[in-house]
Coordinates of C-alpha atoms in Angstrom, one line a residue:
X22 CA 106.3 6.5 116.9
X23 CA 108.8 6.7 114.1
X24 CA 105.7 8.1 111.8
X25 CA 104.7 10.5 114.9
X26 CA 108.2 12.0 114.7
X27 CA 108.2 12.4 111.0
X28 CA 104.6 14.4 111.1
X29 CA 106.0 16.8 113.4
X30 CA 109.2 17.2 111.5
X31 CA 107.3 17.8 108.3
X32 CA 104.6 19.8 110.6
X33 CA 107.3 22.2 111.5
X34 CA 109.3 22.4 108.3
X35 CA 105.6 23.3 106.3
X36 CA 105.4 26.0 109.0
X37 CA 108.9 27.8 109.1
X38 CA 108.3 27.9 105.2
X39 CA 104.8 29.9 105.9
X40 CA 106.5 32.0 107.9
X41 CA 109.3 32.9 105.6
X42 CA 107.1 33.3 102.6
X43 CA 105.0 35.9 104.6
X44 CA 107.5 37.5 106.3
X45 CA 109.0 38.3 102.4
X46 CA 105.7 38.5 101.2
X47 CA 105.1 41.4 104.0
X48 CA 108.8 43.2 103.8
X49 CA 107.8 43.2 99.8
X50 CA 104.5 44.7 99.9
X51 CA 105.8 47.4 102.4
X52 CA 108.9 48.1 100.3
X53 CA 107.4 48.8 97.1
X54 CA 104.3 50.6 98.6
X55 CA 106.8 53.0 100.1
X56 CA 108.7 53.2 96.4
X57 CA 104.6 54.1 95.5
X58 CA 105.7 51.5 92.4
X59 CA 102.8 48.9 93.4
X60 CA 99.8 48.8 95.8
X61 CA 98.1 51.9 97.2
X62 CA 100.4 54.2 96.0
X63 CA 102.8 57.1 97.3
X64 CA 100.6 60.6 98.6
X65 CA 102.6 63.6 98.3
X66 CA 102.2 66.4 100.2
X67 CA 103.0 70.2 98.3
X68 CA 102.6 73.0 100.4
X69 CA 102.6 76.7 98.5
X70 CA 101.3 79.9 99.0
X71 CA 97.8 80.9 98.1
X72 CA 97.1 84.6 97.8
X73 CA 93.6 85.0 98.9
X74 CA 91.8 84.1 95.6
X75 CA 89.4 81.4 95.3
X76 CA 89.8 77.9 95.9
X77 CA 86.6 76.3 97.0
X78 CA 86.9 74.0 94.1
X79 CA 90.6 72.7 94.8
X80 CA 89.1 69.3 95.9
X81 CA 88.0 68.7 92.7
X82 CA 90.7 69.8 90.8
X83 CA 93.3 67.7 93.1
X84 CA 90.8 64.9 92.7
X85 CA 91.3 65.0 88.5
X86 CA 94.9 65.3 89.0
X87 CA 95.4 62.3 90.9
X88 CA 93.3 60.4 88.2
X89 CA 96.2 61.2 85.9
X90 CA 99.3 60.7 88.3
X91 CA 97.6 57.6 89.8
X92 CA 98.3 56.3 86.5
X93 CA 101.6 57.5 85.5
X94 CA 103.3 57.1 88.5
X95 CA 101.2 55.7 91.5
X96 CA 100.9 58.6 93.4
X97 CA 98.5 61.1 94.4
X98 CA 99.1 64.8 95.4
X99 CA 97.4 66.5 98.1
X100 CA 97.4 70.2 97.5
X101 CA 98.6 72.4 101.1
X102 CA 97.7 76.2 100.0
X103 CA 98.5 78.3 102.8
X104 CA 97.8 82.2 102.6
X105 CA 100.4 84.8 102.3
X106 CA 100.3 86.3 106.3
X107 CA 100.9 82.8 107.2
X108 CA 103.3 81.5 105.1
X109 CA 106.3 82.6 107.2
X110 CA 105.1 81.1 110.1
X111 CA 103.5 78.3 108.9
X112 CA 106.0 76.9 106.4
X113 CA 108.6 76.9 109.0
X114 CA 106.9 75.3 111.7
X115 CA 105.9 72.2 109.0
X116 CA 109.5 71.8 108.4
X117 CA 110.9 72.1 111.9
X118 CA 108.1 69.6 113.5
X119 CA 109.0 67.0 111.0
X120 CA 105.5 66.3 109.5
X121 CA 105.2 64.8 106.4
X122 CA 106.0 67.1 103.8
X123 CA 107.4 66.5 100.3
X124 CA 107.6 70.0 98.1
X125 CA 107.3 72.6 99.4
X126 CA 107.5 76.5 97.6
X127 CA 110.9 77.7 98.4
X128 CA 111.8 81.4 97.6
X129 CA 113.4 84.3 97.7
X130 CA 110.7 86.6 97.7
X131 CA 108.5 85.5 100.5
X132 CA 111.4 83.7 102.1
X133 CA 115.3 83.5 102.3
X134 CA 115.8 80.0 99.6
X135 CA 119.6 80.7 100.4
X136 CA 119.5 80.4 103.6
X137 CA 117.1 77.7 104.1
X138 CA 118.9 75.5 101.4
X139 CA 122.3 76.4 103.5
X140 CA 120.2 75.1 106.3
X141 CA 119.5 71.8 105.1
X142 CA 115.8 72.5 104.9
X143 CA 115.7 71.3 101.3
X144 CA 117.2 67.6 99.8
X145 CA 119.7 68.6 97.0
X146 CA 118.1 67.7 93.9
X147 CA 120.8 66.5 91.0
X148 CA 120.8 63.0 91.4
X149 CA 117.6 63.0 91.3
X150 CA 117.4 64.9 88.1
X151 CA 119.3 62.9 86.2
X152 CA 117.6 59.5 87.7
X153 CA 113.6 61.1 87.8
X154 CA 113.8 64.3 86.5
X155 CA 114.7 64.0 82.5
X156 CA 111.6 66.1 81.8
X157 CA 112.6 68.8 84.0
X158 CA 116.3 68.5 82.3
X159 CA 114.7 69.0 79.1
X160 CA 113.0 72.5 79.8
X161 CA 115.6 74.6 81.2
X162 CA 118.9 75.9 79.8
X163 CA 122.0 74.9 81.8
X164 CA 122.0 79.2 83.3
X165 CA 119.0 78.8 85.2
X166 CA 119.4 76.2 87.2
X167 CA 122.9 77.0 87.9
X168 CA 120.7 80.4 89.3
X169 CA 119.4 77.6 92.0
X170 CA 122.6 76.4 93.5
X171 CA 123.9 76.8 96.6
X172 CA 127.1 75.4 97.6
X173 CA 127.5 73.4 94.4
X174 CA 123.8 72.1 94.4
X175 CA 120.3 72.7 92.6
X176 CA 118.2 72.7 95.8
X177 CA 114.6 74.0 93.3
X178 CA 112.8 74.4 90.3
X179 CA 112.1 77.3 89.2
X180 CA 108.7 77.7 87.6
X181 CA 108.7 78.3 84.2
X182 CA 107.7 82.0 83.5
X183 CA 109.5 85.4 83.1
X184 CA 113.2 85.2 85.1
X185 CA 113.7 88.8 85.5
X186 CA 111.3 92.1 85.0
X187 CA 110.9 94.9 84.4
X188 CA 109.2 97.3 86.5
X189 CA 106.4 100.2 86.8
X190 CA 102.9 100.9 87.8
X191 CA 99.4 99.3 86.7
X192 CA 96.4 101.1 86.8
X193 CA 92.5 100.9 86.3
X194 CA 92.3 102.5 82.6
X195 CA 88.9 103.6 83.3
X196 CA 89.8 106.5 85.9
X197 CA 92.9 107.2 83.4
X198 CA 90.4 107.5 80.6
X199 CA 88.2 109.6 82.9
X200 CA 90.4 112.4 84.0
X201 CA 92.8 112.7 80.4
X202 CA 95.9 111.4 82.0
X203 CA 98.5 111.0 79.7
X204 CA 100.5 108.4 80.7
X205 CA 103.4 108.9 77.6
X206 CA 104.2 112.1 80.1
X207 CA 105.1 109.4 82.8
X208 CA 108.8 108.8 82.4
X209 CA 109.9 108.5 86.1
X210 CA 108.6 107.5 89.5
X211 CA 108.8 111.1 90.4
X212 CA 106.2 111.5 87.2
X213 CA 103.7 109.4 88.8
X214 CA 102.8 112.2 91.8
X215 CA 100.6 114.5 89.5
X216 CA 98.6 111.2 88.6
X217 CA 98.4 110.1 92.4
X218 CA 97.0 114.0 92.7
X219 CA 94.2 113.9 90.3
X220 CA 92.9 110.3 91.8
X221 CA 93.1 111.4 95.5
X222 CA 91.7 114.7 94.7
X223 CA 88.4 113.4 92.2
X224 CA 88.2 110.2 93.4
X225 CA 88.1 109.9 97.3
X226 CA 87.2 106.4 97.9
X227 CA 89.6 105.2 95.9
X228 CA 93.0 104.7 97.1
X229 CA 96.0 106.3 95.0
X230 CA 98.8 103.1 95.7
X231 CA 97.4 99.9 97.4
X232 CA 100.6 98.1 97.9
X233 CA 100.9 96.6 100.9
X234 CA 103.9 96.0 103.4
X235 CA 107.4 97.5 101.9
X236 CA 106.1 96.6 98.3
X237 CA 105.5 99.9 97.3
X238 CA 109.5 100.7 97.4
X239 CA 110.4 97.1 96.8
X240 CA 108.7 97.1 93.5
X241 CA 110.3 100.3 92.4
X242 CA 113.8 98.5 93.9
X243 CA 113.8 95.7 90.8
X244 CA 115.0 98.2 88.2
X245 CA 117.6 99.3 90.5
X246 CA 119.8 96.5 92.0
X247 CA 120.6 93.1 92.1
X248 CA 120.0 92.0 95.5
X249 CA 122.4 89.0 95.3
X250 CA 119.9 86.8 96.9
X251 CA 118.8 88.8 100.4
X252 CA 119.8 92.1 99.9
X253 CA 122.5 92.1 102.3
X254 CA 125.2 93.6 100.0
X255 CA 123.9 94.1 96.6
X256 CA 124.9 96.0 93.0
X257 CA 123.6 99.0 91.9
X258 CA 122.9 98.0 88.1
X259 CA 124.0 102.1 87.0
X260 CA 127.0 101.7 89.6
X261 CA 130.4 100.0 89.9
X262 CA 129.7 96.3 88.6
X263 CA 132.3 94.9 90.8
X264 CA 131.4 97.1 94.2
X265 CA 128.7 95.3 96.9
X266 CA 127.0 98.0 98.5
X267 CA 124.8 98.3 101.5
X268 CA 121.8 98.7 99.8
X269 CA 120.4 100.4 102.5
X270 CA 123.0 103.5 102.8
X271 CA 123.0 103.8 99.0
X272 CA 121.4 107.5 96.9
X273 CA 119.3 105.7 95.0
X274 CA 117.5 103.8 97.7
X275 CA 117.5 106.5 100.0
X276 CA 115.9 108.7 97.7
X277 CA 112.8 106.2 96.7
X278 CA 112.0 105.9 100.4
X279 CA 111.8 109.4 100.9
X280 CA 109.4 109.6 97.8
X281 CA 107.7 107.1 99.1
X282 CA 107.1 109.0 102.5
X283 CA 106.1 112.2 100.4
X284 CA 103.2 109.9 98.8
X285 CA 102.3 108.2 102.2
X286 CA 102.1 112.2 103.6
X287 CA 100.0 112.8 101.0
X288 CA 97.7 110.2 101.5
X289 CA 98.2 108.0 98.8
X290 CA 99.2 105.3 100.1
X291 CA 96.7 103.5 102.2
X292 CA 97.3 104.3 105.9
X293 CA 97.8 100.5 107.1
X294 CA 99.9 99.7 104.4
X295 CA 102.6 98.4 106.9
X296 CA 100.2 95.9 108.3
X297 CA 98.3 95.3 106.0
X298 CA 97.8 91.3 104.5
X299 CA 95.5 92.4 101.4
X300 CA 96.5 91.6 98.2
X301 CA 96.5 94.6 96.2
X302 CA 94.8 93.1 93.5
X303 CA 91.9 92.3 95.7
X304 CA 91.8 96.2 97.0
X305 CA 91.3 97.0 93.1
X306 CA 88.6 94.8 92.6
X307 CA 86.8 95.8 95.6
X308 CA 86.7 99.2 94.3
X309 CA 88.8 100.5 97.0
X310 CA 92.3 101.1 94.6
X311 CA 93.3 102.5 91.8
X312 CA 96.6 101.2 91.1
X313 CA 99.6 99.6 92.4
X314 CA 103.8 99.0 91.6
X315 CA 105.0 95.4 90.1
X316 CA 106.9 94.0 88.1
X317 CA 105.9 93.7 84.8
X318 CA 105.8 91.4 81.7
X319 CA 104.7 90.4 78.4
X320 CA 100.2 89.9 79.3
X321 CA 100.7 91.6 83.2
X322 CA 97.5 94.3 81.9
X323 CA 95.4 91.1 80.6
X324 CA 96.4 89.0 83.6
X325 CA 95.6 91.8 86.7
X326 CA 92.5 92.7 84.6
X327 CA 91.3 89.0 84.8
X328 CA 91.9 89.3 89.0
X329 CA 90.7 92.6 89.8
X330 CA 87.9 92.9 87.6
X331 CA 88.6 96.2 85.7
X332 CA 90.7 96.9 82.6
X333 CA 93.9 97.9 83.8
X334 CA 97.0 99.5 81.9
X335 CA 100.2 100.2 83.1
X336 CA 103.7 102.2 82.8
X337 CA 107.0 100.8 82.5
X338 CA 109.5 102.7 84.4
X339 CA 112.8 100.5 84.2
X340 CA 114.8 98.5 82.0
X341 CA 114.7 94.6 81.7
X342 CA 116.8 93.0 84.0
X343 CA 117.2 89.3 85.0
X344 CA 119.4 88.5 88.0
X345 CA 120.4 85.6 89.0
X346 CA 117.1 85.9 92.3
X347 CA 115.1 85.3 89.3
X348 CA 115.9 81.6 89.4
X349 CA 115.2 81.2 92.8
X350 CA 111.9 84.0 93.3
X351 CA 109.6 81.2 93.0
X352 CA 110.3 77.4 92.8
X353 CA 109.7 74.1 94.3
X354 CA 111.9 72.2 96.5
X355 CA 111.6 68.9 98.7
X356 CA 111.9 69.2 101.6
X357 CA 114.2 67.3 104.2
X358 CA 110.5 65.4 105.9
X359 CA 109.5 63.8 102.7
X360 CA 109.5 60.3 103.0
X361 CA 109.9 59.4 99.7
X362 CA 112.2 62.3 97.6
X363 CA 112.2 59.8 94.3
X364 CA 108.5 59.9 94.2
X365 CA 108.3 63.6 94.7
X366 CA 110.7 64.3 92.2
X367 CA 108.7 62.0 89.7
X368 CA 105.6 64.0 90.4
X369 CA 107.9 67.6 90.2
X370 CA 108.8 66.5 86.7
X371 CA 104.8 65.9 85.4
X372 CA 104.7 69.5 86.2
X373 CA 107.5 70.4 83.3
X374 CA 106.4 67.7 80.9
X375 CA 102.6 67.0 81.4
X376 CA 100.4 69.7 79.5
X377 CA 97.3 67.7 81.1
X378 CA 98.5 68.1 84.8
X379 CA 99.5 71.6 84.1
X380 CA 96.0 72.7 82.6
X381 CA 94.1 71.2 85.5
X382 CA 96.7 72.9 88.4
X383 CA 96.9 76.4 86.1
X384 CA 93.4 76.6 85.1
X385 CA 91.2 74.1 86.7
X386 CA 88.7 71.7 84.8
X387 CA 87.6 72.1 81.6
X388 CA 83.9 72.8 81.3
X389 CA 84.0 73.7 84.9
X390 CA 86.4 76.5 85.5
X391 CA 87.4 77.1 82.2
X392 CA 85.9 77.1 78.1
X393 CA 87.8 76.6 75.1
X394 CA 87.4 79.3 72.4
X395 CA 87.6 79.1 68.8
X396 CA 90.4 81.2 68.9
X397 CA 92.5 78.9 70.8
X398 CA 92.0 80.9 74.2
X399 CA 90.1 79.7 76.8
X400 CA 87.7 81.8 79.3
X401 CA 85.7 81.3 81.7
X402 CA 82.2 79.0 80.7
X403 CA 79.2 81.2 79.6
X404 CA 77.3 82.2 82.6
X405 CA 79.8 82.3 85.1
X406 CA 81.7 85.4 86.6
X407 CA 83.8 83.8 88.9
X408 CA 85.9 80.8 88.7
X409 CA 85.7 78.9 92.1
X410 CA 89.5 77.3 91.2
X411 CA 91.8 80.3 91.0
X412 CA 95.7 78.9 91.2
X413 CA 99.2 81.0 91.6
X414 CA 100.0 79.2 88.1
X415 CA 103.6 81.7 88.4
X416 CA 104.6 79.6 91.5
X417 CA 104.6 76.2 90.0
X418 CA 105.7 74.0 86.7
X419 CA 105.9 74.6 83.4
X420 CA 103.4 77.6 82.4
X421 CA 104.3 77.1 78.8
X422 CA 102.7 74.1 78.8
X423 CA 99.2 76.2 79.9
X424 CA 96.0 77.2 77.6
X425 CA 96.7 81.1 76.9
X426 CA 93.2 83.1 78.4
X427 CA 91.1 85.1 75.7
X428 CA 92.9 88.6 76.1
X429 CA 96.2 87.6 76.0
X430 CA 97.9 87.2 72.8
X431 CA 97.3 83.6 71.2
X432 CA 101.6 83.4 71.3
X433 CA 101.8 84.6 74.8
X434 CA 104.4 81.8 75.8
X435 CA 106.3 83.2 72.9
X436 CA 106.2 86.7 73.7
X437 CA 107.6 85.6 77.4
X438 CA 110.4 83.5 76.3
X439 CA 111.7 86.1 73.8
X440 CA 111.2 88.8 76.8
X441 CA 113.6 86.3 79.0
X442 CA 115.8 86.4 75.7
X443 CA 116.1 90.1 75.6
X444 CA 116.8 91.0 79.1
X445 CA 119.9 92.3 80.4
X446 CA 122.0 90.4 82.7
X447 CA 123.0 91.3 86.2
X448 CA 126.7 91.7 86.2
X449 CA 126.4 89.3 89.2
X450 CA 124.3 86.6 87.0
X451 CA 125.2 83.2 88.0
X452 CA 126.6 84.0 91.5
X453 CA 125.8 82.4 94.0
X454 CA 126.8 83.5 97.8
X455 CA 127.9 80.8 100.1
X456 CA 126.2 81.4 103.3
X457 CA 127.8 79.1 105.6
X458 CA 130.3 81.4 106.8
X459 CA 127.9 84.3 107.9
X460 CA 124.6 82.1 108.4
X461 CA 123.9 83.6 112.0
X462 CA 124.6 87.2 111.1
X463 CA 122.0 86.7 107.7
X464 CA 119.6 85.5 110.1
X465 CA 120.2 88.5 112.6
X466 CA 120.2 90.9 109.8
X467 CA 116.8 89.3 108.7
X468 CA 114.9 90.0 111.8
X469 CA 116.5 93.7 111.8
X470 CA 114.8 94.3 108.3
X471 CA 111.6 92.6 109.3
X472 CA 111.5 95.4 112.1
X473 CA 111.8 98.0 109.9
X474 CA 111.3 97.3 106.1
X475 CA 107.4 97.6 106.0
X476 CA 107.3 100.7 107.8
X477 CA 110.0 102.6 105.4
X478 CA 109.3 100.9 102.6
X479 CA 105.2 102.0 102.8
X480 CA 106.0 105.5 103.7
X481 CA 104.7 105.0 107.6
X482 CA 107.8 105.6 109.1
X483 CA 110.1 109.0 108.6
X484 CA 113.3 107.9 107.3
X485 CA 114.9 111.2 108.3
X486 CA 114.5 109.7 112.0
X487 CA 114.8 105.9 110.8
X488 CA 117.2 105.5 108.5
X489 CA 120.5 105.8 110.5
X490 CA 118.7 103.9 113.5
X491 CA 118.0 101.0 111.1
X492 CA 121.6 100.9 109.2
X493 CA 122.9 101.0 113.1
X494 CA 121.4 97.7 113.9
X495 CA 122.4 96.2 111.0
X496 CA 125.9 96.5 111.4
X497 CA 125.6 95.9 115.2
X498 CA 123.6 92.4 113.6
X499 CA 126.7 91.8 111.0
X500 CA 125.7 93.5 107.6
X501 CA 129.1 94.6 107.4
X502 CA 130.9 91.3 108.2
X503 CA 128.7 89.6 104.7
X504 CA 129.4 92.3 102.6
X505 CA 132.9 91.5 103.4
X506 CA 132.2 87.8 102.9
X507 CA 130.0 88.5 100.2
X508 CA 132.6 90.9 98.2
X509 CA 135.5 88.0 98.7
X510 CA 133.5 85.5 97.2
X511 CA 132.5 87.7 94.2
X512 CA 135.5 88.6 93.6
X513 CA 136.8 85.5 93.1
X514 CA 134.0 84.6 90.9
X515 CA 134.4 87.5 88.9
X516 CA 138.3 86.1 88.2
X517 CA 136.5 82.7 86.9
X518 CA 134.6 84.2 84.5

């Protein structure tokens, strides 16, 4: 009996000890599988935005990066490119469901990064800098990322490219070679008309300007102001460096949507400009376009000849200016769903300090998408016109870490770092606007603008009849209430410097 009782005794005791080893064994395996330090690994979602060029290859591509990260840090990406009509929409609804998501594009120019950091949208990133983000540390000068804060915190990463402009038009070189248009002539927007005549009047199927939405003005806009972020009280860069304007009410602005509304009367601007979702790149290529307004840099011609197909040349109509928006035009953030933000930002740093990773997301696979030349360039492999792996390589990472393409010079990166060198600064460079106080009166303001900026800023809509209407229902939505805010906070910062 005694022996019966010392079985189960021993019975039970053998059993609570299986029990306990498994149930550590389990909470173990879970815990570092969520780190993504041991076992299947951590998959990271990045969403960005694709603009219409081709990615039937992606697959592959992710499938080479992930042999690499795998490795390094036992994680795998899976690439979320979501097309520019869509991003607005789309991005917001992935953050405010709550589905996975772990970086995300955050910006200024397809979005409000300000305001969505403000929001808590994005997980503030210098903690994890320091703890899994030496590379990233490494790459940028103290300035830029202090372009990135708001409140006090780094909320992105810019992507490592030019962090201002300047601005002007590009064009196909064969239609100016054709007609004798002397471009040294070309000295102001204004200038441009008697071009825009000669291509609407010789060429009819081809489409003077081919910027869609308010980009035709917007694009002009760069060389003009620092928009402090949203454009809700801004700094005319030839005005008074301490005054925030309404952008909206001032000369300069009003006069460039009137010229744009003599070109769109004229006919050279397409006639759907306001709604339309086409790149204008794309237009060119399809032999639609002749030309179209951006900003500009060190390789722009050899870069838009590459996506449209044509040699194009272009006219530069402004000085260099880099405002403190160029931090935050295009970046990548994480976003409040990801599960794991120390994983992400262990992933975000491979994109500053891995020239392998960079290649592959930039260009693509070797052999497959891309050829090396003896030159040092790359192109694309004999035989093939197309790549099927086209990537944004401006949104994301370090470019300098990239293979320079054969038309662009072989010190490219150079050339765009000694660019960023050479820019003026914004007055306003390294201010930062607190949004808190005015976050429901940016957002109001925001939908007023979405009303009206595409039609003025394409030409569609008369701003003799528009213009007051629109100011009207901005200060009715608050404009005047953060310019107030705004100016207070400038001003102080303006004492700190």
């Amino acid at each position: 009996m005694k022996k019966t009782r010392l079985m189960v005794k021993v019975f039970l005791l053998v059993l609570v000890t299986i029990l306990l080893t498994t149930a550590c064994s389990s909470k173990s395996s879970t815990d570092t599988t969520e780190s993504g330090d041991k076992g299947a690994g951590y998959t990271i979602k990045m969403a960005y935005v694709s603009t219409g060029t081709n990615l039937d290859d992606l697959p592959k591509v992710q499938e080479e990066i992930n042999k690499i990260t795998k490795k390094k840090i036992n994680a795998t990406v899976e690439l979320e490119p979501i097309g520019v009509s869509a991003w607005d929409n789309q991005s917001k609804l992935m953050v405010a469901s709550g589905e996975k998501l772990d970086l995300i594009l955050s910006t200024s120019i397809f979005g409000n990064y300000a305001l969505q950091a403000a929001r808590g949208e994005f997980v503030p990133l210098d903690d994890l800098l320091k703890s899994h983000g030496k590379g990233i540390l490494k790459v940028f000068s103290e300035d830029v990322l202090e372009g990135t804060k708001v409140n006090g915190k780094i909320y992105a990463i810019p992507s490592v490219r030019e962090f201002g402009a300047n601005y002007g038009f590009i064009m196909r070189k064969d239609i100016v070679d054709k007609y004798h248009i002397d471009l040294s002539k070309v000295k102001t927007y204004e200038d441009l008309t008697d071009v825009f005549k000669i291509v609407k009047e010789n060429e009819p199927n081809l489409i003077p300007i081919v910027n869609a939405g308010s980009a035709a003005t917007d694009s002009r806009l760069g060389g003009m102001y620092d928009s402090l972020g949203d454009g809700f009280g801004a700094i005319n860069y030839h005005g008074d460096p301490k005054k925030i304007i309404n952008l909206y009410e001032d000369k300069d602005y009003i006069d460039q949507i009137h010229l744009t509304r003599k070109w769109y009367e004229s006919g050279y601007i397409m006639k759907d400009a306001a709604t339309s979702k086409e790149t204008a790149a794309n237009i060119v290529k399809a032999n639609k376009g002749f030309g179209y307004f951006n900003n500009l840099k060190p390789g722009f011609e050899a870069q838009e000849s590459r996506l449209t197909g044509h040699e194009m040349v272009s006219v530069t109509l402004s000085d260099s200016y880099m405002a403190t928006s160029g931090a935050t035009a295009f970046g990548m953030s994480i976003s409040k769903n990801s599960e794991n933000p120390e994983k992400s930002m262990e992933f975000l740093n491979l994109l500053y300090s891995d020239k392998d990773i960079m290649n592959l997301l930039a260009n693509g696979i070797e052999g497959k998408h891309y050829t090396h030349n003896s030159d040092g360039t790359i192109s694309l492999p004999e035989g093939i016109k197309e790549s099927k792996y086209v990537f944004n390589n401006w949104e994301v990472g370090n470019n300098f870490l990239t293979s320079v393409w054969k038309g662009d010079d072989l010190d490219h990166w150079k050339q765009l770092q000694s660019f960023n060198d050479s820019m003026i600064k914004s007055p306003a460079y390294g201010f930062t606007f607190d949004v808190n106080q005015v976050k429901s009166e940016i957002a109001a303001c925001q939908n007023v603008v979405n009303q009206y900026r595409d039609g003025l800023g394409s030409g569609t809509l008369d701003p003799d009849k528009t213009l007051v209407e629109f100011n009207k229902k901005l200060k009715a939505a608050g404009l005047d209430k953060i310019i107030n805010e705004k100016q207070k906070q400038y001003d102080k910062w303006l004492k700190m410097q």
